[in-house]
XYZ file of C-alpha atoms in Angstrom:
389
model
C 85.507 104.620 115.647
C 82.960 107.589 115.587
C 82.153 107.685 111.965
C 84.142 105.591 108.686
C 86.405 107.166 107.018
C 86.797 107.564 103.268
C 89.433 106.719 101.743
C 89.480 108.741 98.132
C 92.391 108.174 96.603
C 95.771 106.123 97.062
C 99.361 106.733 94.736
C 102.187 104.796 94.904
C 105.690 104.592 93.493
C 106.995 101.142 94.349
C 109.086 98.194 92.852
C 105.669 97.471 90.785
C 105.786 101.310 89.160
C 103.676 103.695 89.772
C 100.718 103.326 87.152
C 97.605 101.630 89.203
C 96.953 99.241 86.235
C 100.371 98.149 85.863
C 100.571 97.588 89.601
C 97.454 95.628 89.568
C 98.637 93.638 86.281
C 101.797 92.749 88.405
C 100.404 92.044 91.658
C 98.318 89.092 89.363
C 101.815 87.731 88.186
C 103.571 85.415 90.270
C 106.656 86.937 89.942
C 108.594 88.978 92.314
C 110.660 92.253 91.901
C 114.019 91.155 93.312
C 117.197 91.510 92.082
C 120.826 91.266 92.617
C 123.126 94.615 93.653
C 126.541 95.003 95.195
C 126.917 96.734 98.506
C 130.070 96.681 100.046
C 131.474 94.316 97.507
C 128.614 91.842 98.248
C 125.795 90.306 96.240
C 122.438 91.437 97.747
C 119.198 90.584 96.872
C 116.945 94.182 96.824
C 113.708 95.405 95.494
C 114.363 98.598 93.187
C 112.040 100.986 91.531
C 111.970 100.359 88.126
C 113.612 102.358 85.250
C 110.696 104.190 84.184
C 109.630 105.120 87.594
C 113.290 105.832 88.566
C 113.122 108.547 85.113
C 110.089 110.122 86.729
C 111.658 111.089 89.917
C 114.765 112.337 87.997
C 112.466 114.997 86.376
C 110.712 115.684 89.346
C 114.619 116.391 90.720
C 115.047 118.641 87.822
C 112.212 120.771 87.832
C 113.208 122.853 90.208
C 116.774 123.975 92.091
C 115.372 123.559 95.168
C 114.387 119.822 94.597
C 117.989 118.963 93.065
C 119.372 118.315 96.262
C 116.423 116.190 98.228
C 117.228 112.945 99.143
C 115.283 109.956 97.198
C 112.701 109.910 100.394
C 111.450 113.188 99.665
C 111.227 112.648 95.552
C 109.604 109.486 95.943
C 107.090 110.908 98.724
C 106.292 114.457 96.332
C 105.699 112.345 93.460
C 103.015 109.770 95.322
C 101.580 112.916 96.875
C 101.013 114.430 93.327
C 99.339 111.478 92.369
C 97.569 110.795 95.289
C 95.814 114.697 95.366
C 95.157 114.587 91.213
C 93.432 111.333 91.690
C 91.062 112.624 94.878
C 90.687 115.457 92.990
C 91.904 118.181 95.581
C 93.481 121.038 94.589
C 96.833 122.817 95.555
C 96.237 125.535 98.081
C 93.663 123.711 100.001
C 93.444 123.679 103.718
C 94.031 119.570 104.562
C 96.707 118.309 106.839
C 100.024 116.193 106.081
C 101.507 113.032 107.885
C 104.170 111.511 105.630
C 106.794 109.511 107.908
C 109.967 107.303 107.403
C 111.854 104.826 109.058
C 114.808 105.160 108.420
C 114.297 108.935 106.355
C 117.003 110.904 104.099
C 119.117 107.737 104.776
C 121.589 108.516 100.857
C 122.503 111.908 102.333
C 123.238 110.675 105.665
C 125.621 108.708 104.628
C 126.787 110.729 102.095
C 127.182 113.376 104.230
C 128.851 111.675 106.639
C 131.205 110.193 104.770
C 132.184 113.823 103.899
C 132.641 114.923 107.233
C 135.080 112.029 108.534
C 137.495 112.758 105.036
C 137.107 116.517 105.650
C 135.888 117.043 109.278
C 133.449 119.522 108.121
C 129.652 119.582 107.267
C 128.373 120.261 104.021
C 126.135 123.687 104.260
C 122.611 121.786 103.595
C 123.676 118.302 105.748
C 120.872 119.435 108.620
C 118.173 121.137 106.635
C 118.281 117.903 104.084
C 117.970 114.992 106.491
C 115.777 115.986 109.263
C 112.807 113.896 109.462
C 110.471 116.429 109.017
C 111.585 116.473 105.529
C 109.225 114.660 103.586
C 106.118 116.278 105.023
C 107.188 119.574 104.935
C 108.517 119.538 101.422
C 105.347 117.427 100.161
C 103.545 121.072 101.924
C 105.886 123.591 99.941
C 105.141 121.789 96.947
C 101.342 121.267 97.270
C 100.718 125.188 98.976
C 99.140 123.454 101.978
C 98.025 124.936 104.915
C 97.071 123.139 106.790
C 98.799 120.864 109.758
C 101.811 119.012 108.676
C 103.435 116.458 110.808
C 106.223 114.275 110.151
C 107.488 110.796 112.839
C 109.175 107.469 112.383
C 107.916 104.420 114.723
C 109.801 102.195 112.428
C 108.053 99.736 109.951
C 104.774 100.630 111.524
C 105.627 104.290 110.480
C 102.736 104.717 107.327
C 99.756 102.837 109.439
C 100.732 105.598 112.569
C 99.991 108.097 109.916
C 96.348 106.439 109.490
C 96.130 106.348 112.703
C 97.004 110.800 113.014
C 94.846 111.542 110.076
C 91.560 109.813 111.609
C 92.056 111.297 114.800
C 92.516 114.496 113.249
C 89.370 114.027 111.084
C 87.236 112.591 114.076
C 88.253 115.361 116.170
C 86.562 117.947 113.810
C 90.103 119.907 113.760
C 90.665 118.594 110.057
C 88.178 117.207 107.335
C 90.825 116.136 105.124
C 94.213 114.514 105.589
C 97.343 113.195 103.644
C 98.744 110.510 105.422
C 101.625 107.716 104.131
C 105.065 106.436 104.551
C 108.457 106.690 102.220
C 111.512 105.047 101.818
C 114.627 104.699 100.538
C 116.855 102.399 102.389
C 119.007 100.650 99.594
C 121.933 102.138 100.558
C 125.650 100.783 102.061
C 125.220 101.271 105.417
C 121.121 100.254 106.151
C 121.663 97.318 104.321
C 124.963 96.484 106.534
C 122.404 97.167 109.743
C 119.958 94.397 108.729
C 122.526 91.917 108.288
C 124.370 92.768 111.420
C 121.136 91.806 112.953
C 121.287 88.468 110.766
C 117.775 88.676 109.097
C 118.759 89.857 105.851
C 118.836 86.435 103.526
C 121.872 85.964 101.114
C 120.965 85.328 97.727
C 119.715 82.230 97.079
C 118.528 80.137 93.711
C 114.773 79.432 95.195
C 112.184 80.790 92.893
C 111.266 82.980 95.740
C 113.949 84.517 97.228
C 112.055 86.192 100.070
C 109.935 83.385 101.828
C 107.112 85.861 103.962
C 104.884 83.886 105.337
C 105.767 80.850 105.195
C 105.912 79.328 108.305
C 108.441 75.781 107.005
C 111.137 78.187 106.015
C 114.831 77.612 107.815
C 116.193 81.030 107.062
C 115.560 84.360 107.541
C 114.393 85.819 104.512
C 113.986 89.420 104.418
C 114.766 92.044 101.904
C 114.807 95.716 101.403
C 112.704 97.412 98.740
C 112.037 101.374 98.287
C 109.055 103.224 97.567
C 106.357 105.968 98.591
C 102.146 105.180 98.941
C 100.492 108.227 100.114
C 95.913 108.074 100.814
C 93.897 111.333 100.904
C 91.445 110.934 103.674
C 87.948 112.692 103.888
C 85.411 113.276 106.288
C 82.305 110.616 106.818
C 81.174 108.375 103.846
C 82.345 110.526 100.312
C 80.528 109.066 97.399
C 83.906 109.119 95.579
C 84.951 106.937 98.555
C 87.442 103.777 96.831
C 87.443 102.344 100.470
C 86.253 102.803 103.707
C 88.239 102.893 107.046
C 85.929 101.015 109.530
C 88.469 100.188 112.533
C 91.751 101.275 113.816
C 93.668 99.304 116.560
C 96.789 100.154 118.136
C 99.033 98.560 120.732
C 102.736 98.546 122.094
C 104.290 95.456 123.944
C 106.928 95.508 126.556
C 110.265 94.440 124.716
C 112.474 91.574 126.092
C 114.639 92.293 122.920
C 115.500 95.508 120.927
C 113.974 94.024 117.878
C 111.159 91.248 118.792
C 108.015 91.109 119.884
C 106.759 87.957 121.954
C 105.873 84.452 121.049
C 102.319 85.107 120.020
C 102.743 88.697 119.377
C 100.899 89.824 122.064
C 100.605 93.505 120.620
C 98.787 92.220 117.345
C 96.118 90.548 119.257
C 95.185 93.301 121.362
C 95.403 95.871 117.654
C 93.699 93.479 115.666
C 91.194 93.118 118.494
C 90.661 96.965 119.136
C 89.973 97.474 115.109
C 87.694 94.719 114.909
C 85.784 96.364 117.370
C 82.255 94.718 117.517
C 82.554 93.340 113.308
C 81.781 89.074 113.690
C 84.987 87.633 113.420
C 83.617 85.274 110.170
C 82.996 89.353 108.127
C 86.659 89.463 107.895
C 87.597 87.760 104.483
C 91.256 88.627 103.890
C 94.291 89.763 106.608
C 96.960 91.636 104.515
C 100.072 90.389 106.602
C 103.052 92.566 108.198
C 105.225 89.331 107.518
C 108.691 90.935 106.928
C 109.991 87.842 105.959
C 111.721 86.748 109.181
C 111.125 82.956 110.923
C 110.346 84.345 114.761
C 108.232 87.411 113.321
C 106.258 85.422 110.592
C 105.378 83.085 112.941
C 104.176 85.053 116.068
C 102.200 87.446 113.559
C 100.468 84.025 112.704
C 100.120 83.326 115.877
C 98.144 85.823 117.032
C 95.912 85.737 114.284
C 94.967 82.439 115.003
C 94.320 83.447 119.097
C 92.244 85.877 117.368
C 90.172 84.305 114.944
C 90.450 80.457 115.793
C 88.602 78.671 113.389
C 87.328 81.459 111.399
C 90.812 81.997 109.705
C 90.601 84.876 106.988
C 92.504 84.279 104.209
C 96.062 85.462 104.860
C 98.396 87.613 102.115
C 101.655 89.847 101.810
C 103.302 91.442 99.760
C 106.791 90.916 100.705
C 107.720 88.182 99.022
C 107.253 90.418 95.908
C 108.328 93.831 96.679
C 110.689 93.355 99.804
C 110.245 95.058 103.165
C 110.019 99.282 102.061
C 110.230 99.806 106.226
C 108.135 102.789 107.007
C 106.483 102.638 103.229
C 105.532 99.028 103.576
C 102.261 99.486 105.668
C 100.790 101.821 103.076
C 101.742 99.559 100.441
C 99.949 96.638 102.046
C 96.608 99.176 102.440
C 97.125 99.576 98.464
C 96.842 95.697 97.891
C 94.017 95.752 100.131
C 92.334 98.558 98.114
C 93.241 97.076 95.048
C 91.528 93.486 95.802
C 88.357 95.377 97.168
C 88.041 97.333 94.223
C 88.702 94.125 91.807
C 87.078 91.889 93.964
C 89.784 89.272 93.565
C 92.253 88.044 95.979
C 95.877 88.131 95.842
C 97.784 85.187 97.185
C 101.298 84.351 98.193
C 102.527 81.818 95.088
C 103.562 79.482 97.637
C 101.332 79.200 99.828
C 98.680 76.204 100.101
C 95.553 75.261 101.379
C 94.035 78.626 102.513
C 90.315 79.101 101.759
C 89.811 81.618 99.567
C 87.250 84.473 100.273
C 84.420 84.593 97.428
C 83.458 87.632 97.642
C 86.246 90.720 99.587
C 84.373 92.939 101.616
C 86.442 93.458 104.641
C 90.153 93.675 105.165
C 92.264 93.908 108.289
C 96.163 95.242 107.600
C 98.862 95.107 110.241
C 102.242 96.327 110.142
C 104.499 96.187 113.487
C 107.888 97.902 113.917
C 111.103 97.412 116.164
C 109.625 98.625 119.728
C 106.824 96.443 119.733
C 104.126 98.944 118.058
C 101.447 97.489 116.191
C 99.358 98.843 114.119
C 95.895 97.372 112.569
C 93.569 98.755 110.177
C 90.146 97.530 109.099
C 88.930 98.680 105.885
C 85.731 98.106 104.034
C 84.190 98.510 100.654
C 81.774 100.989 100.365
C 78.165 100.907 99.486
C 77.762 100.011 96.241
C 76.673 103.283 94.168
């Protein structure tokens, strides 16, 4: 990288809430945020927002006509935006750019929509304008009287550590000095939850304290879940004294697929990211590696795998969040850069419950974060904590 980039601010709305001491307070817990809810007449285990956060976004829908009819994606990634430019301190009106992707994007009216159209064989007036992709973005611009450039994409679950990856280039460049960047998502719905079990990596419920098993490397099952959520990060130019984190290191790298959804044995594209953000940082400065680890046996495994090609015997201490929030898709690498934030800025590491015989990191200086999406496109980031003031 040129120069580090500050990070200023970071807002979530998540399975753990949306108030940065209660999400801290419950990342502490060992308790996860799954529960049970019927799709399709079946038991599935999900990761919902909770009630208080879900009465937040119902106001947000009601404030004004125009927001009545946004799907959830678009609520959830206003209402982290809000938070996210109150807490950095920018005001509405200002010139800074946007990049707020999704995975799978306005995925409620899709299918409501659709269903629609096969009883009736026509389209409801506002099925186009209310599910294009550029949704989120664009709304998160109306609301916020940006001017600046606003860019929406989806590269799957590596969707919100792409946007990291926009808004530095944009800043380095000298065409922006400020940037919005994040990932939302709301995929608990009928038919996204059908696709994941179609492709047989969606766990049935279970009785195991821990329902979703990321990273651990004994499991037998596949043991992935959905959650839903927004995290949006205001970006700034150079090292801001109001700086909560630094961005030292970007990587980035596709693989060529053999399958639709996998990447290779020792995920080949992680070592060559993870690599690239490290740039020329001593392996042994790294102290914690916040996991993509959806949950899965072959993708837990060659995530791990490439972690240990890269570090060897200078193994950071290794962490998701996963197990406790499920897999939020194009939200979930944001999230993870939140928990990374969140244990720089409390100096205390987060494990996985049960996970054993990692060495802990006494003191959390410098975090790597990965997040990899069907396609074979990694993602890593390196952030730092900044000078102390």
């Amino acid at each position: 990288m040129l120069q580090p980039i500050s990070i200023t601010a970071i807002a979530s709305i998540s399975p753990l809430g949306s108030a940065p001491e209660v999400i801290w307070d419950l990342y502490q817990k060992e308790l996860h945020r799954i529960t049970l809810a019927s799709f399709s007449g079946q038991e599935t285990p999900v990761a919902r927002l909770p009630e208080e956060a879900l009465t937040a976004i119902d106001a947000l829908r009601n404030e004004h006509p125009h927001y009545e009819p946004l799907d959830p994606s678009v609520l959830y990634g206003l209402f982290a935006a809000r938070k996210a430019v109150k807490a950095a301190g920018w005001t509405t009106g200002n010139n800074f750019g946007i990049n707020i992707g999704s995975s799978r994007g306005a995925t409620e009216l899709f299918e409501k929509y659709h269903a629609q159209f096969l009883a009736t064989q026509k389209a409801a007036t506002l099925s186009s304008p209310t599910t294009t992709l550029g949704n989120i973005s664009s709304w998160v611009a109306q609301d916020l009287r940006v001017q600046g450039p606003v860019i929406s994409h989806s590269i799957t679950c590596s969707t919100a550590l792409h946007s990291v990856l926009n808004g530095v280039a944009w800043i380095q460049s000298g065409l922006a000095d400020r940037f919005m960047v994040g990932g939302s998502e709301a995929p608990l719905t009928p038919f996204t939850i059908a696709q994941m079990k179609a492709l047989k990596i969606y766990a049935a419920p279970t009785a195991s304290a821990y329902p979703c098993e990321a990273l651990a490397l004994d499991k037998t099952r596949n043991a992935m879940f959905l959650g839903e959520g927004a995290a949006v990060a205001c970006l700034e130019k150079g090292v801001s004294p109001d700086a909560k984190a630094l961005i030292t290191g970007i990587g980035y790298a596709t693989e060529p697929l053999k399958h639709n959804i996998s990447i290779s044995t020792n995920a080949d594209c992680f070592q060559q990211s993870m690599r690239m953000a490290l740039g020329r940082l001593p392996l042994e400065a790294v102290d914690v590696i916040v996991m993509h680890a959806p949950g899965t046996i072959k993708g837990d495994q060659a995530e791990y795998n490439a972690v240990q090609a890269v570090f060897g015997a200078t193994m950071p201490a290794l962490t998701t969040n996963k197990w406790k929030i499920g897999h939020t898709f194009g939200a979930s690498g944001m999230l993870s850069l939140e928990l990374a934030m969140l244990m720089i800025q409390h100096q205390q590491f987060i494990p996985v419950p049960y996970l054993q015989d990692q060495k802990l990191p006494n003191e959390i200086k410098n975090i790597v974060i990965n997040a990899v999406g069907f396609g074979g496109n990694a993602v890593s980031i390196l952030i730092s904590a900044p000078a102390q003031k």
